[in-house]
Amino acid sequence: MTIKPQPGVNIKRVRTDFRQECMADGSRTVFVGDLYSEEQKDILIELDVAEYFSPADLSDQNPNQQLLNVEVKYYDVANTKSEEANGSLYIQRPNAVVDSDLKVSELVQFHKVRMDAATTLQEAQKAADCGDLTAGRLELEKLLGQLQSAKKDSTFKQQLETLEMDVRSTVTTWADNQSYQSQGKKRAMLISKEHGMQRSQGLFAGKSSCMYSNRSQLGMSKQMNSYNHAMDMVELYPLVHTKHMM
């Protein structure tokens, strides 16, 4: 996916854990990789927009300014062919704005909190790896307070509670250096990737696995759980059988 800023706009940063490249013209390309059917990714983009922007085609009758043009290239496996799609983002730039007209998008706020959490997990891990486990743990505890505040009156309360549970379960594995090295480090890395990429990290993932899994992935997960249960029974049966024979 290539994100191209328009005149009067600069891309400050693209907040995602997917690999990205910066182009000479200020564009950013994000490499999402393979996607399952029905899988969705939300890419948070922070922009610097000129305070005053008045091109010839911007008027009271047409107060819209184009911010971005987005181009997506992908391979359609079902139809075995390459596809392209594009779209543009516009905002209104009226001459006057009333405070009552200003509304904060709860969807954007949720994804901001999600990426803030992923970043904090990464920074806390860096501190712990440098020998300051206490500082890393304090960062995670501070994050928990922020998540508790964010979920109040939010329409994304359930998702934020799931994120909070993931962070809280991570903190419990940071009690000392031994527990951090044996469990905490790997868990922080996986939870950070899970929320930073909106993608389940498998058996060692957090509570958010279902939040980022579509029906196809959940079906595969159920099949794998059934297979693991069957294998456990195969291993268990000879032991039980032998015990009864004795």
PDB file of C-alpha atoms in Angstrom:
ATOM      1  CA  MET A   1       0.000   0.000   0.000  1.00  0.00           C
ATOM      2  CA  THR A   2       1.462   3.373  -1.061  1.00  0.00           C
ATOM      3  CA  ILE A   3       0.316   6.537   0.720  1.00  0.00           C
ATOM      4  CA  LYS A   4       0.960   9.746  -1.216  1.00  0.00           C
ATOM      5  CA  PRO A   5       0.531  13.133   0.496  1.00  0.00           C
ATOM      6  CA  GLN A   6      -0.981  15.983  -1.489  1.00  0.00           C
ATOM      7  CA  PRO A   7       0.121  19.674  -1.577  1.00  0.00           C
ATOM      8  CA  GLY A   8       0.104  21.280   1.870  1.00  0.00           C
ATOM      9  CA  VAL A   9       0.365  17.891   3.608  1.00  0.00           C
ATOM     10  CA  ASN A  10       3.303  15.969   5.105  1.00  0.00           C
ATOM     11  CA  ILE A  11       3.179  12.458   6.502  1.00  0.00           C
ATOM     12  CA  LYS A  12       4.455  12.708  10.068  1.00  0.00           C
ATOM     13  CA  ARG A  13       4.470   8.965  10.678  1.00  0.00           C
ATOM     14  CA  VAL A  14       2.621   5.792   9.774  1.00  0.00           C
ATOM     15  CA  ARG A  15       1.873   3.864  12.937  1.00  0.00           C
ATOM     16  CA  THR A  16       2.016   0.162  12.239  1.00  0.00           C
ATOM     17  CA  ASP A  17       4.392  -2.723  12.942  1.00  0.00           C
ATOM     18  CA  PHE A  18       4.290  -3.776   9.298  1.00  0.00           C
ATOM     19  CA  ARG A  19       7.433  -3.011   7.306  1.00  0.00           C
ATOM     20  CA  GLN A  20       7.405   0.362   5.582  1.00  0.00           C
ATOM     21  CA  GLU A  21       9.627   2.433   3.315  1.00  0.00           C
ATOM     22  CA  CYS A  22       9.937   6.211   2.946  1.00  0.00           C
ATOM     23  CA  MET A  23      10.118   7.640  -0.577  1.00  0.00           C
ATOM     24  CA  ALA A  24      11.942  10.781  -1.749  1.00  0.00           C
ATOM     25  CA  ASP A  25       8.644  12.525  -2.534  1.00  0.00           C
ATOM     26  CA  GLY A  26       7.352  12.019   1.016  1.00  0.00           C
ATOM     27  CA  SER A  27       5.239   8.960   0.201  1.00  0.00           C
ATOM     28  CA  ARG A  28       5.215   5.854   2.378  1.00  0.00           C
ATOM     29  CA  THR A  29       4.847   2.266   1.251  1.00  0.00           C
ATOM     30  CA  VAL A  30       3.532  -0.290   3.763  1.00  0.00           C
ATOM     31  CA  PHE A  31       4.046  -4.012   3.142  1.00  0.00           C
ATOM     32  CA  VAL A  32       1.184  -5.868   4.828  1.00  0.00           C
ATOM     33  CA  GLY A  33       1.883  -9.335   3.443  1.00  0.00           C
ATOM     34  CA  ASP A  34      -0.636 -12.150   3.087  1.00  0.00           C
ATOM     35  CA  LEU A  35      -4.199 -11.635   4.280  1.00  0.00           C
ATOM     36  CA  TYR A  36      -6.905 -14.175   5.022  1.00  0.00           C
ATOM     37  CA  SER A  37     -10.365 -13.797   3.540  1.00  0.00           C
ATOM     38  CA  GLU A  38     -12.337 -11.159   5.520  1.00  0.00           C
ATOM     39  CA  GLU A  39      -9.189 -10.076   7.391  1.00  0.00           C
ATOM     40  CA  GLN A  40      -8.964  -6.326   8.023  1.00  0.00           C
ATOM     41  CA  LYS A  41      -6.027  -4.055   8.866  1.00  0.00           C
ATOM     42  CA  ASP A  42      -6.276  -0.499  10.177  1.00  0.00           C
ATOM     43  CA  ILE A  43      -3.272   1.720   9.434  1.00  0.00           C
ATOM     44  CA  LEU A  44      -3.001   4.810  11.631  1.00  0.00           C
ATOM     45  CA  ILE A  45      -1.480   7.801   9.803  1.00  0.00           C
ATOM     46  CA  GLU A  46      -0.405  11.045  11.466  1.00  0.00           C
ATOM     47  CA  LEU A  47      -0.268  14.111   9.214  1.00  0.00           C
ATOM     48  CA  ASP A  48       1.036  17.653   9.325  1.00  0.00           C
ATOM     49  CA  VAL A  49      -1.515  19.794   7.490  1.00  0.00           C
ATOM     50  CA  ALA A  50      -0.807  23.430   6.578  1.00  0.00           C
ATOM     51  CA  GLU A  51      -2.662  25.786   8.918  1.00  0.00           C
ATOM     52  CA  TYR A  52      -3.759  27.958   6.019  1.00  0.00           C
ATOM     53  CA  PHE A  53      -4.556  26.362   2.704  1.00  0.00           C
ATOM     54  CA  SER A  54      -6.428  28.194  -0.010  1.00  0.00           C
ATOM     55  CA  PRO A  55      -5.901  26.908  -3.549  1.00  0.00           C
ATOM     56  CA  ALA A  56      -7.958  28.271  -6.403  1.00  0.00           C
ATOM     57  CA  ASP A  57     -10.400  25.339  -6.331  1.00  0.00           C
ATOM     58  CA  LEU A  58     -11.119  25.710  -2.593  1.00  0.00           C
ATOM     59  CA  SER A  59     -14.145  27.895  -1.895  1.00  0.00           C
ATOM     60  CA  ASP A  60     -17.225  28.126   0.296  1.00  0.00           C
ATOM     61  CA  GLN A  61     -19.045  26.029  -2.284  1.00  0.00           C
ATOM     62  CA  ASN A  62     -16.263  23.409  -2.342  1.00  0.00           C
ATOM     63  CA  PRO A  63     -14.414  23.523   1.019  1.00  0.00           C
ATOM     64  CA  ASN A  64     -12.751  20.114   0.656  1.00  0.00           C
ATOM     65  CA  GLN A  65      -8.990  19.628   0.640  1.00  0.00           C
ATOM     66  CA  GLN A  66      -7.426  16.404  -0.572  1.00  0.00           C
ATOM     67  CA  LEU A  67      -4.954  15.062   1.975  1.00  0.00           C
ATOM     68  CA  LEU A  68      -3.881  11.689   0.638  1.00  0.00           C
ATOM     69  CA  ASN A  69      -4.038   9.367  -2.290  1.00  0.00           C
ATOM     70  CA  VAL A  70      -3.731   5.670  -1.460  1.00  0.00           C
ATOM     71  CA  GLU A  71      -2.806   2.942  -3.933  1.00  0.00           C
ATOM     72  CA  VAL A  72      -3.057  -0.759  -3.096  1.00  0.00           C
ATOM     73  CA  LYS A  73      -1.528  -3.569  -5.115  1.00  0.00           C
ATOM     74  CA  TYR A  74      -2.223  -7.203  -4.308  1.00  0.00           C
ATOM     75  CA  TYR A  75      -2.472 -10.677  -5.765  1.00  0.00           C
ATOM     76  CA  ASP A  76      -5.955 -12.196  -5.803  1.00  0.00           C
ATOM     77  CA  VAL A  77      -5.353 -15.875  -5.051  1.00  0.00           C
ATOM     78  CA  ALA A  78      -8.951 -16.904  -5.725  1.00  0.00           C
ATOM     79  CA  ASN A  79      -8.894 -15.443  -9.243  1.00  0.00           C
ATOM     80  CA  THR A  80      -5.134 -15.951  -9.777  1.00  0.00           C
ATOM     81  CA  LYS A  81      -4.394 -12.418 -10.959  1.00  0.00           C
ATOM     82  CA  SER A  82      -2.844  -9.165  -9.779  1.00  0.00           C
ATOM     83  CA  GLU A  83      -5.199  -6.361  -8.773  1.00  0.00           C
ATOM     84  CA  GLU A  84      -4.921  -2.646  -8.028  1.00  0.00           C
ATOM     85  CA  ALA A  85      -7.197  -0.245  -6.167  1.00  0.00           C
ATOM     86  CA  ASN A  86      -6.932   3.392  -5.154  1.00  0.00           C
ATOM     87  CA  GLY A  87      -8.765   6.014  -3.174  1.00  0.00           C
ATOM     88  CA  SER A  88      -8.407   9.529  -1.801  1.00  0.00           C
ATOM     89  CA  LEU A  89      -8.935  11.184   1.573  1.00  0.00           C
ATOM     90  CA  TYR A  90     -10.546  14.624   1.817  1.00  0.00           C
ATOM     91  CA  ILE A  91     -11.345  16.930   4.723  1.00  0.00           C
ATOM     92  CA  GLN A  92     -13.471  20.048   4.897  1.00  0.00           C
ATOM     93  CA  ARG A  93     -11.637  23.375   5.316  1.00  0.00           C
ATOM     94  CA  PRO A  94     -14.426  25.892   5.991  1.00  0.00           C
ATOM     95  CA  ASN A  95     -13.602  29.539   6.720  1.00  0.00           C
ATOM     96  CA  ALA A  96     -15.061  29.293  10.219  1.00  0.00           C
ATOM     97  CA  VAL A  97     -15.393  26.397  12.644  1.00  0.00           C
ATOM     98  CA  VAL A  98     -17.688  26.170  15.664  1.00  0.00           C
ATOM     99  CA  ASP A  99     -16.469  24.123  18.643  1.00  0.00           C
ATOM    100  CA  SER A 100     -19.727  22.166  18.682  1.00  0.00           C
ATOM    101  CA  ASP A 101     -18.915  20.932  15.160  1.00  0.00           C
ATOM    102  CA  LEU A 102     -15.660  19.328  16.307  1.00  0.00           C
ATOM    103  CA  LYS A 103     -15.995  15.613  16.973  1.00  0.00           C
ATOM    104  CA  VAL A 104     -13.280  13.144  17.893  1.00  0.00           C
ATOM    105  CA  SER A 105     -13.522   9.813  16.093  1.00  0.00           C
ATOM    106  CA  GLU A 106     -13.709   7.029  18.671  1.00  0.00           C
ATOM    107  CA  LEU A 107     -12.416   4.589  16.059  1.00  0.00           C
ATOM    108  CA  VAL A 108      -9.268   6.681  15.538  1.00  0.00           C
ATOM    109  CA  GLN A 109      -8.854   7.098  19.310  1.00  0.00           C
ATOM    110  CA  PHE A 110      -9.056   3.337  19.802  1.00  0.00           C
ATOM    111  CA  HIS A 111      -6.366   2.657  17.203  1.00  0.00           C
ATOM    112  CA  LYS A 112      -4.184   5.390  18.723  1.00  0.00           C
ATOM    113  CA  VAL A 113      -4.435   3.686  22.116  1.00  0.00           C
ATOM    114  CA  ARG A 114      -3.747   0.309  20.482  1.00  0.00           C
ATOM    115  CA  MET A 115      -0.566   1.549  18.839  1.00  0.00           C
ATOM    116  CA  ASP A 116       0.499   3.458  21.972  1.00  0.00           C
ATOM    117  CA  ALA A 117       0.250   0.173  23.873  1.00  0.00           C
ATOM    118  CA  ALA A 118       2.277  -1.726  21.271  1.00  0.00           C
ATOM    119  CA  THR A 119       4.973   0.978  21.318  1.00  0.00           C
ATOM    120  CA  THR A 120       5.091   1.049  25.135  1.00  0.00           C
ATOM    121  CA  LEU A 121       5.540  -2.730  25.239  1.00  0.00           C
ATOM    122  CA  GLN A 122       8.478  -2.418  22.844  1.00  0.00           C
ATOM    123  CA  GLU A 123      10.088   0.437  24.806  1.00  0.00           C
ATOM    124  CA  ALA A 124       9.605  -1.387  28.112  1.00  0.00           C
ATOM    125  CA  GLN A 125      11.273  -4.469  26.651  1.00  0.00           C
ATOM    126  CA  LYS A 126      14.238  -2.372  25.501  1.00  0.00           C
ATOM    127  CA  ALA A 127      14.657  -1.019  29.040  1.00  0.00           C
ATOM    128  CA  ALA A 128      14.473  -4.517  30.535  1.00  0.00           C
ATOM    129  CA  ASP A 129      16.979  -5.877  28.005  1.00  0.00           C
ATOM    130  CA  CYS A 130      19.379  -3.076  29.021  1.00  0.00           C
ATOM    131  CA  GLY A 131      19.184  -4.271  32.633  1.00  0.00           C
ATOM    132  CA  ASP A 132      16.521  -1.921  33.996  1.00  0.00           C
ATOM    133  CA  LEU A 133      13.598  -4.279  34.568  1.00  0.00           C
ATOM    134  CA  THR A 134      12.083  -1.925  37.149  1.00  0.00           C
ATOM    135  CA  ALA A 135      11.848   0.948  34.659  1.00  0.00           C
ATOM    136  CA  GLY A 136      10.258  -1.330  32.084  1.00  0.00           C
ATOM    137  CA  ARG A 137       7.724  -2.608  34.591  1.00  0.00           C
ATOM    138  CA  LEU A 138       6.838   0.946  35.649  1.00  0.00           C
ATOM    139  CA  GLU A 139       6.147   1.810  31.998  1.00  0.00           C
ATOM    140  CA  LEU A 140       3.745  -1.123  31.729  1.00  0.00           C
ATOM    141  CA  GLU A 141       1.984  -0.179  34.976  1.00  0.00           C
ATOM    142  CA  LYS A 142       1.620   3.383  33.706  1.00  0.00           C
ATOM    143  CA  LEU A 143       0.133   1.958  30.493  1.00  0.00           C
ATOM    144  CA  LEU A 144      -2.438   0.032  32.526  1.00  0.00           C
ATOM    145  CA  GLY A 145      -3.617   3.294  34.078  1.00  0.00           C
ATOM    146  CA  GLN A 146      -3.930   4.875  30.649  1.00  0.00           C
ATOM    147  CA  LEU A 147      -5.972   1.931  29.372  1.00  0.00           C
ATOM    148  CA  GLN A 148      -8.312   2.127  32.346  1.00  0.00           C
ATOM    149  CA  SER A 149      -8.941   5.805  31.601  1.00  0.00           C
ATOM    150  CA  ALA A 150      -9.351   5.225  27.845  1.00  0.00           C
ATOM    151  CA  LYS A 151     -12.069   2.601  28.209  1.00  0.00           C
ATOM    152  CA  LYS A 152     -14.400   4.867  30.189  1.00  0.00           C
ATOM    153  CA  ASP A 153     -17.445   5.736  28.060  1.00  0.00           C
ATOM    154  CA  SER A 154     -15.725   4.275  24.976  1.00  0.00           C
ATOM    155  CA  THR A 155     -17.705   2.306  22.420  1.00  0.00           C
ATOM    156  CA  PHE A 156     -14.589   0.103  22.152  1.00  0.00           C
ATOM    157  CA  LYS A 157     -14.649  -0.788  25.839  1.00  0.00           C
ATOM    158  CA  GLN A 158     -14.565  -4.550  25.224  1.00  0.00           C
ATOM    159  CA  GLN A 159     -11.509  -4.313  22.950  1.00  0.00           C
ATOM    160  CA  LEU A 160      -9.740  -2.012  25.412  1.00  0.00           C
ATOM    161  CA  GLU A 161     -10.484  -4.391  28.279  1.00  0.00           C
ATOM    162  CA  THR A 162      -8.945  -7.216  26.243  1.00  0.00           C
ATOM    163  CA  LEU A 163      -5.868  -5.094  25.596  1.00  0.00           C
ATOM    164  CA  GLU A 164      -5.687  -4.259  29.304  1.00  0.00           C
ATOM    165  CA  MET A 165      -5.832  -7.963  30.225  1.00  0.00           C
ATOM    166  CA  ASP A 166      -2.970  -8.694  27.819  1.00  0.00           C
ATOM    167  CA  VAL A 167      -0.788  -5.996  29.349  1.00  0.00           C
ATOM    168  CA  ARG A 168      -1.709  -7.014  32.904  1.00  0.00           C
ATOM    169  CA  SER A 169      -0.841 -10.662  32.216  1.00  0.00           C
ATOM    170  CA  THR A 170       2.483  -9.482  30.768  1.00  0.00           C
ATOM    171  CA  VAL A 171       3.291  -7.483  33.915  1.00  0.00           C
ATOM    172  CA  THR A 172       2.912 -10.628  36.047  1.00  0.00           C
ATOM    173  CA  THR A 173       5.787 -12.225  34.112  1.00  0.00           C
ATOM    174  CA  TRP A 174       8.096  -9.297  34.926  1.00  0.00           C
ATOM    175  CA  ALA A 175       8.376  -9.977  38.660  1.00  0.00           C
ATOM    176  CA  ASP A 176      12.138 -10.587  38.488  1.00  0.00           C
ATOM    177  CA  ASN A 177      14.882 -11.148  35.925  1.00  0.00           C
ATOM    178  CA  GLN A 178      14.417 -14.908  35.942  1.00  0.00           C
ATOM    179  CA  SER A 179      10.689 -14.752  35.139  1.00  0.00           C
ATOM    180  CA  TYR A 180      11.363 -12.024  32.565  1.00  0.00           C
ATOM    181  CA  GLN A 181      13.957 -14.098  30.730  1.00  0.00           C
ATOM    182  CA  SER A 182      11.891 -17.299  30.867  1.00  0.00           C
ATOM    183  CA  GLN A 183       8.451 -15.834  30.053  1.00  0.00           C
ATOM    184  CA  GLY A 184       8.165 -12.056  30.156  1.00  0.00           C
ATOM    185  CA  LYS A 185      10.425 -11.128  27.250  1.00  0.00           C
ATOM    186  CA  LYS A 186       8.744 -13.464  24.771  1.00  0.00           C
ATOM    187  CA  ARG A 187       5.270 -12.545  25.950  1.00  0.00           C
ATOM    188  CA  ALA A 188       5.893  -8.804  25.638  1.00  0.00           C
ATOM    189  CA  MET A 189       7.231  -9.286  22.116  1.00  0.00           C
ATOM    190  CA  LEU A 190       4.246 -11.394  20.995  1.00  0.00           C
ATOM    191  CA  ILE A 191       1.616  -9.149  22.597  1.00  0.00           C
ATOM    192  CA  SER A 192       3.254  -6.097  21.014  1.00  0.00           C
ATOM    193  CA  LYS A 193       3.210  -7.720  17.562  1.00  0.00           C
ATOM    194  CA  GLU A 194      -0.337  -8.936  18.029  1.00  0.00           C
ATOM    195  CA  HIS A 195      -1.702  -5.446  18.659  1.00  0.00           C
ATOM    196  CA  GLY A 196       0.760  -3.631  16.406  1.00  0.00           C
ATOM    197  CA  MET A 197      -0.162  -5.811  13.421  1.00  0.00           C
ATOM    198  CA  GLN A 198      -3.725  -6.813  14.419  1.00  0.00           C
ATOM    199  CA  ARG A 199      -2.737 -10.424  13.944  1.00  0.00           C
ATOM    200  CA  SER A 200      -2.980 -13.400  16.302  1.00  0.00           C
ATOM    201  CA  GLN A 201       0.414 -14.766  17.305  1.00  0.00           C
ATOM    202  CA  GLY A 202      -0.798 -18.335  17.806  1.00  0.00           C
ATOM    203  CA  LEU A 203      -0.576 -20.546  20.882  1.00  0.00           C
ATOM    204  CA  PHE A 204       1.391 -18.000  22.914  1.00  0.00           C
ATOM    205  CA  ALA A 205      -0.860 -15.084  21.992  1.00  0.00           C
ATOM    206  CA  GLY A 206      -2.886 -13.016  24.404  1.00  0.00           C
ATOM    207  CA  LYS A 207      -6.608 -12.653  24.997  1.00  0.00           C
ATOM    208  CA  SER A 208      -6.800 -10.596  21.811  1.00  0.00           C
ATOM    209  CA  SER A 209      -6.382 -13.641  19.552  1.00  0.00           C
ATOM    210  CA  CYS A 210     -10.115 -13.831  18.864  1.00  0.00           C
ATOM    211  CA  MET A 211     -10.294 -10.066  18.381  1.00  0.00           C
ATOM    212  CA  TYR A 212      -7.857 -10.264  15.453  1.00  0.00           C
ATOM    213  CA  SER A 213      -8.974 -13.624  14.010  1.00  0.00           C
ATOM    214  CA  ASN A 214     -11.593 -14.013  11.306  1.00  0.00           C
ATOM    215  CA  ARG A 215     -13.909 -16.995  10.914  1.00  0.00           C
ATOM    216  CA  SER A 216     -11.435 -18.897   8.727  1.00  0.00           C
ATOM    217  CA  GLN A 217      -8.640 -18.506  11.273  1.00  0.00           C
ATOM    218  CA  LEU A 218     -10.905 -19.421  14.182  1.00  0.00           C
ATOM    219  CA  GLY A 219     -11.993 -22.534  12.288  1.00  0.00           C
ATOM    220  CA  MET A 220      -8.361 -23.524  11.722  1.00  0.00           C
ATOM    221  CA  SER A 221      -7.638 -22.879  15.406  1.00  0.00           C
ATOM    222  CA  LYS A 222     -10.515 -25.143  16.467  1.00  0.00           C
ATOM    223  CA  GLN A 223      -9.269 -27.890  14.143  1.00  0.00           C
ATOM    224  CA  MET A 224      -5.772 -27.583  15.605  1.00  0.00           C
ATOM    225  CA  ASN A 225      -7.140 -27.742  19.165  1.00  0.00           C
ATOM    226  CA  SER A 226      -9.139 -30.863  18.269  1.00  0.00           C
ATOM    227  CA  TYR A 227      -6.036 -32.431  16.728  1.00  0.00           C
ATOM    228  CA  ASN A 228      -3.946 -31.635  19.817  1.00  0.00           C
ATOM    229  CA  HIS A 229      -6.656 -33.097  22.064  1.00  0.00           C
ATOM    230  CA  ALA A 230      -6.770 -36.282  19.955  1.00  0.00           C
ATOM    231  CA  MET A 231      -2.975 -36.618  20.145  1.00  0.00           C
ATOM    232  CA  ASP A 232      -3.125 -36.185  23.921  1.00  0.00           C
ATOM    233  CA  MET A 233      -5.667 -39.013  24.088  1.00  0.00           C
ATOM    234  CA  VAL A 234      -3.452 -41.248  21.920  1.00  0.00           C
ATOM    235  CA  GLU A 235      -0.551 -40.670  24.312  1.00  0.00           C
ATOM    236  CA  LEU A 236      -2.742 -41.083  27.375  1.00  0.00           C
ATOM    237  CA  TYR A 237      -4.515 -44.309  26.371  1.00  0.00           C
ATOM    238  CA  PRO A 238      -1.485 -46.668  26.500  1.00  0.00           C
ATOM    239  CA  LEU A 239      -0.670 -45.374  29.984  1.00  0.00           C
ATOM    240  CA  VAL A 240      -4.202 -45.963  31.248  1.00  0.00           C
ATOM    241  CA  HIS A 241      -4.435 -49.341  29.501  1.00  0.00           C
ATOM    242  CA  THR A 242      -1.156 -50.484  31.035  1.00  0.00           C
ATOM    243  CA  LYS A 243      -2.274 -49.389  34.460  1.00  0.00           C
ATOM    244  CA  HIS A 244      -5.460 -51.469  34.262  1.00  0.00           C
ATOM    245  CA  MET A 245      -3.523 -54.500  33.093  1.00  0.00           C
ATOM    246  CA  MET A 246      -1.222 -54.485  36.139  1.00  0.00           C
TER     247      MET A 246
END
